[in-house]
Amino acid sequence: MHVLILGGTTEARRLAETLVAELPAGARVTSSLAGRVASPKLPPGEVRVGGFGGADGLAAWLRTHRVSALIDATHPFAETISFNAAAAAAAAHVPLLALRRPGWVPAEGDTWHPVGSLAEAAEVLPGLGQRVFLTTGRMGLAAFAGLDRLWFLMRSVDAPDAPHPPRMEVLLDRGPFTLEGERELIRRHRIDVVVTKDSGGAATAPKLAAAREAGIPVVVVRRPPVPGGVSVAGTPQEALAWLRAQGGSQA
């Protein structure tokens, strides 16, 4: 058995840890990282870094390396690789599972403004606040580059490239984050609106609670759908159960 994990997320690392510990001796677990983060946390098992060259390149890799199961554990907003994975798995006749952490659900007291894209988020921002806590990552900052009257605190793992908002302070940090820390960021920088993607999970959720406590609005970018026909698991244990069902006695 050879399992390829399209990873880079916390769930992908946990899945690799689970599979390396639970699968029988001789099974291979390979994690593929996109290479966009300068110093990624490497999972156990084999690791490859870099793209495949689209769906055709991934399908060729699956065949060449005799992959018996493909698990897409990329970020919920990594839409291109998810659709490439679906096309490649179909072409190579390899079972495919999408591992997706559950999305966030608004709680009592939240003031959320759901939008369909970063461009829509930029459109609604001027009517909601002047000092923005932007937590959508360093990719896609061009959508906010024209908002020269707003001030942004942008948090990401690595420094962003241009174009980006002209009035912006960059905070380099990696989750998980604490509620106390998020409260302090909002207080110290006088944040009056938060922008986030519906990434789900607990590592970055404290900002939502801190915004609720401060009574400030949150612009939430909805996640794209999983490609049609692809099975979905919410946890690494669910993914392991799916893998065992696919592999029979191999797993």
CSV table of C-alpha atoms in Angstrom, one decimal:
chain,number,residue,atom,x,y,z
A,1,MET,CA,0.0,0.0,0.0
A,2,HIS,CA,1.2,3.5,-0.9
A,3,VAL,CA,-0.8,6.5,0.4
A,4,LEU,CA,-0.2,10.0,-1.0
A,5,ILE,CA,-1.3,12.8,1.2
A,6,LEU,CA,-1.6,16.3,-0.4
A,7,GLY,CA,-0.8,18.2,2.8
A,8,GLY,CA,0.5,21.3,4.5
A,9,THR,CA,-2.3,21.6,7.0
A,10,THR,CA,-2.4,20.5,10.7
A,11,GLU,CA,-4.8,17.8,9.8
A,12,ALA,CA,-2.4,16.5,7.1
A,13,ARG,CA,0.4,16.2,9.6
A,14,ARG,CA,-1.9,14.5,12.1
A,15,LEU,CA,-3.1,12.1,9.4
A,16,ALA,CA,0.5,11.2,8.4
A,17,GLU,CA,1.3,10.6,12.1
A,18,THR,CA,-1.8,8.3,12.4
A,19,LEU,CA,-1.1,6.4,9.2
A,20,VAL,CA,2.6,5.8,10.0
A,21,ALA,CA,1.6,4.5,13.4
A,22,GLU,CA,-1.4,2.5,12.4
A,23,LEU,CA,-0.7,1.0,8.9
A,24,PRO,CA,1.1,-2.4,8.7
A,25,ALA,CA,4.8,-2.6,8.1
A,26,GLY,CA,5.7,-2.1,4.5
A,27,ALA,CA,3.0,0.5,3.8
A,28,ARG,CA,4.3,3.8,2.4
A,29,VAL,CA,3.0,7.2,3.4
A,30,THR,CA,4.1,10.1,1.3
A,31,SER,CA,3.2,13.7,2.1
A,32,SER,CA,3.3,16.3,-0.6
A,33,LEU,CA,3.8,19.9,0.3
A,34,ALA,CA,3.3,22.8,-2.0
A,35,GLY,CA,6.5,24.6,-0.9
A,36,ARG,CA,4.8,28.0,-0.3
A,37,VAL,CA,5.9,28.2,3.4
A,38,ALA,CA,9.6,28.8,3.9
A,39,SER,CA,10.0,26.5,7.0
A,40,PRO,CA,7.2,24.0,7.0
A,41,LYS,CA,6.6,21.5,9.9
A,42,LEU,CA,7.5,18.2,8.2
A,43,PRO,CA,5.3,15.2,8.9
A,44,PRO,CA,6.6,11.7,9.5
A,45,GLY,CA,7.0,9.3,6.5
A,46,GLU,CA,8.3,10.3,3.1
A,47,VAL,CA,8.0,14.0,2.0
A,48,ARG,CA,8.1,15.6,-1.4
A,49,VAL,CA,8.0,19.4,-1.9
A,50,GLY,CA,6.7,21.2,-5.0
A,51,GLY,CA,3.9,21.0,-7.6
A,52,PHE,CA,3.1,18.1,-9.9
A,53,GLY,CA,2.4,20.1,-13.1
A,54,GLY,CA,-1.3,20.1,-13.0
A,55,ALA,CA,-3.8,17.2,-13.1
A,56,ASP,CA,-1.9,15.4,-15.8
A,57,GLY,CA,1.4,15.6,-13.9
A,58,LEU,CA,-0.3,14.3,-10.7
A,59,ALA,CA,-2.0,11.4,-12.5
A,60,ALA,CA,1.4,10.4,-14.0
A,61,TRP,CA,3.0,10.6,-10.5
A,62,LEU,CA,0.2,8.4,-9.1
A,63,ARG,CA,0.8,5.8,-11.8
A,64,THR,CA,4.7,5.9,-11.6
A,65,HIS,CA,4.8,5.6,-7.8
A,66,ARG,CA,2.0,3.0,-7.7
A,67,VAL,CA,-0.2,5.0,-5.3
A,68,SER,CA,-3.1,3.0,-4.0
A,69,ALA,CA,-5.0,5.8,-2.3
A,70,LEU,CA,-4.9,9.6,-2.5
A,71,ILE,CA,-6.0,11.9,0.3
A,72,ASP,CA,-6.5,15.6,-0.3
A,73,ALA,CA,-5.7,17.2,3.1
A,74,THR,CA,-4.9,20.6,1.7
A,75,HIS,CA,-6.3,23.9,3.0
A,76,PRO,CA,-10.0,24.2,2.5
A,77,PHE,CA,-9.3,27.1,0.2
A,78,ALA,CA,-6.7,25.3,-2.0
A,79,GLU,CA,-9.4,25.0,-4.7
A,80,THR,CA,-7.1,24.4,-7.7
A,81,ILE,CA,-5.2,21.5,-6.2
A,82,SER,CA,-8.4,19.9,-5.0
A,83,PHE,CA,-9.9,19.9,-8.5
A,84,ASN,CA,-6.6,18.7,-10.0
A,85,ALA,CA,-6.6,15.9,-7.4
A,86,ALA,CA,-10.1,14.9,-8.5
A,87,ALA,CA,-9.2,14.8,-12.2
A,88,ALA,CA,-5.9,13.0,-11.5
A,89,ALA,CA,-7.5,10.3,-9.3
A,90,ALA,CA,-10.2,9.7,-11.9
A,91,ALA,CA,-7.6,9.4,-14.7
A,92,ALA,CA,-5.3,7.1,-12.7
A,93,HIS,CA,-8.2,5.1,-11.2
A,94,VAL,CA,-7.0,5.8,-7.7
A,95,PRO,CA,-9.5,6.2,-4.8
A,96,LEU,CA,-9.7,9.8,-3.5
A,97,LEU,CA,-10.7,11.2,-0.1
A,98,ALA,CA,-10.9,14.9,0.9
A,99,LEU,CA,-10.0,15.5,4.5
A,100,ARG,CA,-11.7,18.7,5.6
A,101,ARG,CA,-11.9,20.2,9.1
A,102,PRO,CA,-15.5,21.3,9.8
A,103,GLY,CA,-16.3,25.0,9.1
A,104,TRP,CA,-17.0,27.5,11.7
A,105,VAL,CA,-20.5,28.2,12.9
A,106,PRO,CA,-21.5,31.6,14.3
A,107,ALA,CA,-22.4,31.8,18.0
A,108,GLU,CA,-24.7,34.1,19.8
A,109,GLY,CA,-23.4,37.6,19.8
A,110,ASP,CA,-21.4,37.2,16.6
A,111,THR,CA,-21.8,39.8,13.8
A,112,TRP,CA,-20.7,38.0,10.7
A,113,HIS,CA,-20.8,39.2,7.1
A,114,PRO,CA,-20.4,36.1,4.8
A,115,VAL,CA,-18.9,36.8,1.4
A,116,GLY,CA,-18.0,34.6,-1.6
A,117,SER,CA,-14.5,35.9,-2.3
A,118,LEU,CA,-11.7,38.2,-1.2
A,119,ALA,CA,-12.8,40.7,-3.7
A,120,GLU,CA,-16.3,40.8,-2.1
A,121,ALA,CA,-14.6,41.1,1.3
A,122,ALA,CA,-12.8,44.2,0.0
A,123,GLU,CA,-16.0,45.7,-1.3
A,124,VAL,CA,-17.8,45.5,2.1
A,125,LEU,CA,-14.9,46.6,4.3
A,126,PRO,CA,-15.2,50.4,4.0
A,127,GLY,CA,-18.7,50.3,5.4
A,128,LEU,CA,-17.7,48.2,8.4
A,129,GLY,CA,-14.6,49.7,9.9
A,130,GLN,CA,-11.3,51.6,9.5
A,131,ARG,CA,-8.7,49.4,11.2
A,132,VAL,CA,-8.7,45.9,9.8
A,133,PHE,CA,-7.3,42.7,11.2
A,134,LEU,CA,-6.6,40.7,8.0
A,135,THR,CA,-6.1,37.0,8.6
A,136,THR,CA,-6.6,35.6,5.2
A,137,GLY,CA,-2.9,34.8,4.6
A,138,ARG,CA,-0.4,36.5,2.3
A,139,MET,CA,-1.9,35.2,-0.9
A,140,GLY,CA,-4.6,37.4,-2.4
A,141,LEU,CA,-3.6,40.7,-0.8
A,142,ALA,CA,-4.1,42.3,-4.2
A,143,ALA,CA,-7.8,42.3,-3.6
A,144,PHE,CA,-7.3,44.9,-0.8
A,145,ALA,CA,-4.5,46.9,-2.4
A,146,GLY,CA,-6.9,49.7,-3.5
A,147,LEU,CA,-8.2,50.4,0.0
A,148,ASP,CA,-5.9,53.3,0.8
A,149,ARG,CA,-8.1,54.8,3.4
A,150,LEU,CA,-8.1,51.7,5.7
A,151,TRP,CA,-5.3,50.5,7.9
A,152,PHE,CA,-4.5,46.8,8.0
A,153,LEU,CA,-2.8,44.5,10.5
A,154,MET,CA,-2.0,41.5,8.3
A,155,ARG,CA,-0.9,38.2,9.9
A,156,SER,CA,0.8,35.4,8.0
A,157,VAL,CA,3.5,32.8,8.4
A,158,ASP,CA,5.8,34.4,5.8
A,159,ALA,CA,6.2,38.0,4.6
A,160,PRO,CA,3.9,39.0,1.8
A,161,ASP,CA,4.8,40.3,-1.6
A,162,ALA,CA,3.3,43.3,-3.4
A,163,PRO,CA,0.7,44.4,-4.3
A,164,HIS,CA,-0.9,44.9,-0.9
A,165,PRO,CA,-2.7,47.7,1.0
A,166,PRO,CA,-0.5,50.8,1.3
A,167,ARG,CA,-1.3,51.3,5.0
A,168,MET,CA,-0.4,47.9,6.4
A,169,GLU,CA,1.6,46.4,9.3
A,170,VAL,CA,2.7,42.8,9.0
A,171,LEU,CA,2.7,40.4,11.9
A,172,LEU,CA,4.7,37.2,11.2
A,173,ASP,CA,3.2,34.4,13.4
A,174,ARG,CA,2.0,30.9,13.2
A,175,GLY,CA,-0.9,29.4,15.1
A,176,PRO,CA,-2.3,28.0,17.2
A,177,PHE,CA,-3.3,31.3,18.8
A,178,THR,CA,-4.8,32.0,22.2
A,179,LEU,CA,-7.9,34.0,23.2
A,180,GLU,CA,-5.9,36.2,25.5
A,181,GLY,CA,-3.4,36.9,22.7
A,182,GLU,CA,-6.2,37.8,20.2
A,183,ARG,CA,-7.9,40.1,22.7
A,184,GLU,CA,-4.6,41.9,23.2
A,185,LEU,CA,-4.0,42.3,19.4
A,186,ILE,CA,-7.5,43.8,18.9
A,187,ARG,CA,-7.1,46.1,21.9
A,188,ARG,CA,-3.5,47.3,21.1
A,189,HIS,CA,-4.1,47.9,17.4
A,190,ARG,CA,-7.7,49.4,18.0
A,191,ILE,CA,-9.1,46.9,15.5
A,192,ASP,CA,-12.7,47.5,14.5
A,193,VAL,CA,-13.3,44.8,11.9
A,194,VAL,CA,-11.8,41.3,11.3
A,195,VAL,CA,-11.5,39.5,7.9
A,196,THR,CA,-11.0,35.8,7.8
A,197,LYS,CA,-11.5,32.7,5.6
A,198,ASP,CA,-13.8,30.0,6.9
A,199,SER,CA,-10.8,27.7,7.5
A,200,GLY,CA,-12.4,25.9,10.4
A,201,GLY,CA,-10.5,24.2,13.2
A,202,ALA,CA,-9.4,25.3,16.6
A,203,ALA,CA,-5.9,26.8,15.9
A,204,THR,CA,-7.1,30.1,14.6
A,205,ALA,CA,-10.7,30.2,16.0
A,206,PRO,CA,-9.9,32.4,19.1
A,207,LYS,CA,-9.9,35.5,16.9
A,208,LEU,CA,-13.7,34.9,16.4
A,209,ALA,CA,-14.3,34.8,20.2
A,210,ALA,CA,-12.2,37.9,20.7
A,211,ALA,CA,-14.1,39.8,18.0
A,212,ARG,CA,-17.4,38.7,19.6
A,213,GLU,CA,-16.3,39.9,23.0
A,214,ALA,CA,-15.2,43.3,21.5
A,215,GLY,CA,-18.5,43.6,19.6
A,216,ILE,CA,-16.8,44.1,16.2
A,217,PRO,CA,-17.9,42.6,12.9
A,218,VAL,CA,-16.2,39.7,11.1
A,219,VAL,CA,-16.1,39.4,7.3
A,220,VAL,CA,-16.1,35.6,6.7
A,221,VAL,CA,-15.1,34.3,3.2
A,222,ARG,CA,-17.0,31.2,2.5
A,223,ARG,CA,-15.0,28.1,1.5
A,224,PRO,CA,-15.2,26.6,-2.0
A,225,PRO,CA,-17.1,23.3,-2.4
A,226,VAL,CA,-15.3,20.0,-2.5
A,227,PRO,CA,-15.3,18.6,-6.1
A,228,GLY,CA,-18.5,16.6,-6.9
A,229,GLY,CA,-18.4,12.9,-6.2
A,230,VAL,CA,-15.4,13.1,-3.8
A,231,SER,CA,-15.9,11.4,-0.4
A,232,VAL,CA,-15.2,13.7,2.6
A,233,ALA,CA,-13.8,12.9,6.1
A,234,GLY,CA,-13.7,15.4,9.0
A,235,THR,CA,-10.9,13.9,11.1
A,236,PRO,CA,-7.7,11.8,10.5
A,237,GLN,CA,-9.5,8.9,12.3
A,238,GLU,CA,-12.3,9.0,9.8
A,239,ALA,CA,-9.8,9.1,7.0
A,240,LEU,CA,-8.0,6.0,8.4
A,241,ALA,CA,-11.4,4.2,8.5
A,242,TRP,CA,-12.0,5.1,4.9
A,243,LEU,CA,-8.5,3.9,4.0
A,244,ARG,CA,-9.0,0.6,5.7
A,245,ALA,CA,-12.3,0.2,3.8
A,246,GLN,CA,-10.5,0.9,0.5
A,247,GLY,CA,-7.5,-1.3,1.2
A,248,GLY,CA,-9.2,-4.2,2.8
A,249,SER,CA,-6.6,-6.4,4.4
A,250,GLN,CA,-3.7,-4.2,3.3
A,251,ALA,CA,-4.7,-1.6,5.9
